[in-house]
Each structure stands twice: as structure tokens, then as C-alpha cells.
PDB file of C-alpha atoms in Angstrom:
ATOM      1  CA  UNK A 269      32.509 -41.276  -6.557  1.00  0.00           C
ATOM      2  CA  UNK A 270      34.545 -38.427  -7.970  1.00  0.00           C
ATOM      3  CA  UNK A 271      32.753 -37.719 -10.924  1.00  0.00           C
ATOM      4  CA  UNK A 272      29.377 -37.618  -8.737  1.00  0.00           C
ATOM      5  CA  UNK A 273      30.451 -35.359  -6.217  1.00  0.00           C
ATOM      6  CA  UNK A 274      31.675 -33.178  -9.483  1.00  0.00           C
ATOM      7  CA  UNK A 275      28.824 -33.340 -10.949  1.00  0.00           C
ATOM      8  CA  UNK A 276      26.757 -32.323  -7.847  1.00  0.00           C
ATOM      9  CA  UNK A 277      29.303 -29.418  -7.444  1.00  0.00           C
ATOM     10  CA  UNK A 278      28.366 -28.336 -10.893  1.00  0.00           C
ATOM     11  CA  UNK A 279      24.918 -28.293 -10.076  1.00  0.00           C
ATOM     12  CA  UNK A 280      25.161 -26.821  -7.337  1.00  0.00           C
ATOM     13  CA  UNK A 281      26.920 -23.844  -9.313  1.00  0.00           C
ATOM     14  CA  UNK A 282      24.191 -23.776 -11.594  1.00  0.00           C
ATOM     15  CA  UNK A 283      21.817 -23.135  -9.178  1.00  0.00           C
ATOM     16  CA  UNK A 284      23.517 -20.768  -7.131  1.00  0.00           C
ATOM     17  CA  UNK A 285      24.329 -18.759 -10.596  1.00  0.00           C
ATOM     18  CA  UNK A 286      20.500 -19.066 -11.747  1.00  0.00           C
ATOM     19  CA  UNK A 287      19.334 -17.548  -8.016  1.00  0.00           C
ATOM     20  CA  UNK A 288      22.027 -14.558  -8.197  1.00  0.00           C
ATOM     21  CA  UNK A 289      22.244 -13.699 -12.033  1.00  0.00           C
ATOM     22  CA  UNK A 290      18.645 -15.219 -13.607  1.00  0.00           C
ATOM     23  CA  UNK A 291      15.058 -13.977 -14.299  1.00  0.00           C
ATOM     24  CA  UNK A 292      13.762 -13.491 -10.712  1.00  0.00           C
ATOM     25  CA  UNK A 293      17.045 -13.862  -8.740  1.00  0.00           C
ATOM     26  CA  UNK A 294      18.540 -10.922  -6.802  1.00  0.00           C
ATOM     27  CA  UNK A 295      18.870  -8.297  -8.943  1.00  0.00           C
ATOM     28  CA  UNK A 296      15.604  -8.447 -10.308  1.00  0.00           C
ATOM     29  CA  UNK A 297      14.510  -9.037  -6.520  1.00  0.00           C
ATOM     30  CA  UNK A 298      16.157  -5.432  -5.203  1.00  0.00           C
ATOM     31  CA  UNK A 299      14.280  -3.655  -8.169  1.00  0.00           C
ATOM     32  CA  UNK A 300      11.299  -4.951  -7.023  1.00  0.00           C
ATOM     33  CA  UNK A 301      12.202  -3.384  -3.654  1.00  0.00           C
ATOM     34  CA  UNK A 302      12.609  -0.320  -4.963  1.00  0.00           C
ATOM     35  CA  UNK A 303       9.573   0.238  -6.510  1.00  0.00           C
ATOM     36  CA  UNK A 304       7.724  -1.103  -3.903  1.00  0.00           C
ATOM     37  CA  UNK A 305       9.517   1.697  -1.861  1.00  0.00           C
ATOM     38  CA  UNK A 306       8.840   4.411  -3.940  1.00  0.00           C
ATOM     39  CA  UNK A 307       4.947   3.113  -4.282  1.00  0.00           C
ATOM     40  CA  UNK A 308       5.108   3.050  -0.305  1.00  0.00           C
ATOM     41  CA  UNK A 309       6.831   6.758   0.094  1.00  0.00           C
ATOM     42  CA  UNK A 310       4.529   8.151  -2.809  1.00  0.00           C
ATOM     43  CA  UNK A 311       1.095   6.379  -1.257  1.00  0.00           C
ATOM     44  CA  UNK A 312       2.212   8.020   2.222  1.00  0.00           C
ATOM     45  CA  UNK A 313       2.640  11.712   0.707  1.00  0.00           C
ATOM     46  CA  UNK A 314      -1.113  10.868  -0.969  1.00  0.00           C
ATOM     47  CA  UNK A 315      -2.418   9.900   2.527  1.00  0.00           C
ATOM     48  CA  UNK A 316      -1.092  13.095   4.011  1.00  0.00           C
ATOM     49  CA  UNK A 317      -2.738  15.161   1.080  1.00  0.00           C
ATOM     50  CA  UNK A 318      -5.926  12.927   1.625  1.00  0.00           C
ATOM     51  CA  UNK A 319      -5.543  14.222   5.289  1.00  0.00           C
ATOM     52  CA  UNK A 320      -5.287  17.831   4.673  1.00  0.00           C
ATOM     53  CA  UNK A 321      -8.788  17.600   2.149  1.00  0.00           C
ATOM     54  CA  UNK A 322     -10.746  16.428   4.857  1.00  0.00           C
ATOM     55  CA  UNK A 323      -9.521  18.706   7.298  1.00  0.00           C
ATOM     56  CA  UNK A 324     -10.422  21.638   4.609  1.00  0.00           C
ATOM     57  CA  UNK A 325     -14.160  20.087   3.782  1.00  0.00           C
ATOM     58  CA  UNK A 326     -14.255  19.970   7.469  1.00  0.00           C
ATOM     59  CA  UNK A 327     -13.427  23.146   8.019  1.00  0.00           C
ATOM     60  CA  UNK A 328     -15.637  24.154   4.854  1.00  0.00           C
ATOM     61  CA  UNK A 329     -18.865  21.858   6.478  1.00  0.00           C
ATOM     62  CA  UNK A 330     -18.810  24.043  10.094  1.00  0.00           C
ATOM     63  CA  UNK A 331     -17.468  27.250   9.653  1.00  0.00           C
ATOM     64  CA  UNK A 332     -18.224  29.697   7.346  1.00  0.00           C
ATOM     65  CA  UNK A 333     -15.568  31.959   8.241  1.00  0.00           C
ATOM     66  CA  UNK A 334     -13.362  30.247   5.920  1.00  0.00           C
ATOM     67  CA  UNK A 335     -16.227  30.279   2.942  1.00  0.00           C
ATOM     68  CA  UNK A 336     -16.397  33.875   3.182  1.00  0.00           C
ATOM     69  CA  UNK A 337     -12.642  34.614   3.238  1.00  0.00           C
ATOM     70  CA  UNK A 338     -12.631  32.223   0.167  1.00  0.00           C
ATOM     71  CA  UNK A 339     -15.224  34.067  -1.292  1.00  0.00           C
ATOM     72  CA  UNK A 340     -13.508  37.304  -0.946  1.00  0.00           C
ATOM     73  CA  UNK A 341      -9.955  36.267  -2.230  1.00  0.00           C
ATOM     74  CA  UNK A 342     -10.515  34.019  -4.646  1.00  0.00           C
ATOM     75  CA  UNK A 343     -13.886  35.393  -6.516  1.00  0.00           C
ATOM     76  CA  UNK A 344     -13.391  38.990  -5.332  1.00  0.00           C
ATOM     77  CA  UNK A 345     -17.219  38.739  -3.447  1.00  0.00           C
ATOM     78  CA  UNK A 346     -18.049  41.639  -0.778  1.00  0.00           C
ATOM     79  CA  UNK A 347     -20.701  41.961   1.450  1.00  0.00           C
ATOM     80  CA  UNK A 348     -24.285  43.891   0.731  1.00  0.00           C
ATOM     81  CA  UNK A 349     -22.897  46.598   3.394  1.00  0.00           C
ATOM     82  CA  UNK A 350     -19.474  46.863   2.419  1.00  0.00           C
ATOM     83  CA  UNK A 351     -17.375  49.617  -0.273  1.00  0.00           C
ATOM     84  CA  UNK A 352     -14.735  47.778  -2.511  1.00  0.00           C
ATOM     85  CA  UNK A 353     -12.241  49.984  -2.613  1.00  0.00           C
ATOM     86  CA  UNK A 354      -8.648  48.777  -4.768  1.00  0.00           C
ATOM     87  CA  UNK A 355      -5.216  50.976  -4.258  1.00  0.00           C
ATOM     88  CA  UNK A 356      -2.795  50.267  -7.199  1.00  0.00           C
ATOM     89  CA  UNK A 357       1.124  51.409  -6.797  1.00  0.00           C
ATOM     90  CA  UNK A 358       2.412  52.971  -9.649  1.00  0.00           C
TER      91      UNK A 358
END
């Protein structure tokens, strides 16, 4: 009866050791978490990016107020009416 209850003991052991320490046990387990938590944080900063692109080609689809101050930063465009004029500092 002895050498049973030993042996199941032993097993036990085993088992407990192969769930804590092994391939696919804990450790390996709270990596896992990580990276599904970085995954999750990185897909939410993409979703909010995703969010602000529509908002622009929103923006871009019904008002052209933001087309023509694009236009005039970004690619220097002026109107047929209007005098560029450009003041430098020395």
C-alpha cells in the first residue's frame, strides 16, 4: 500500500512539475499573455488612427475648406485673384 501511494505521489509530482516548468505550462502561458496584450494595446492605437482617417476623408468628402487650406500649405496653390507675396527674416 506504501509503495502505491509513493508511487502516485511521484506522479503526481511529475505532473505538477510538467504543468509549471514544461513546453506549454505557465511560463510559456504568461508570454503568451503578453503578447496577446501588446497585439490588443497596439490593434487599439491602429483603431484610433483608423478613426482619425475617416474623420479626415470625411472632412475631405464635404468641405472644401479644408482642400483649399491643404492646397495652400502643403503645394503652395493660390487663388486666380490673389498676390503671393513671401517675407523672409534675415
Amino acid at each position: 500500500m506504501r509503495f502505491v501511494t509513493l508511487a502516485l505521489l511521484v506522479l503526481l509530482a511529475l505532473l505538477h512539475a510538467e504543468l509549471w516548468f514544461g513546453d506549454g505550462g505557465m511560463p510559456y502561458v504568461r508570454r503568451l499573455q503578453g503578447q496577446l496584450d501588446a497585439q490588443l494595446g497596439h490593434n487599439e492605437a491602429q483603431r484610433q488612427r483608423n478613426a482619425r482617417l475617416v474623420a479626415e476623408v470625411e472632412d475631405l468628402r464635404r468641405g472644401l475648406e479644408m482642400v483649399e487650406d491643404r492646397a495652400r500649405s502643403e503645394l503652395g496653390m493660390v487663388k486666380p485673384d490673389e498676390i503671393f507675396v513671401q517675407i523672409t527674416r534675415r
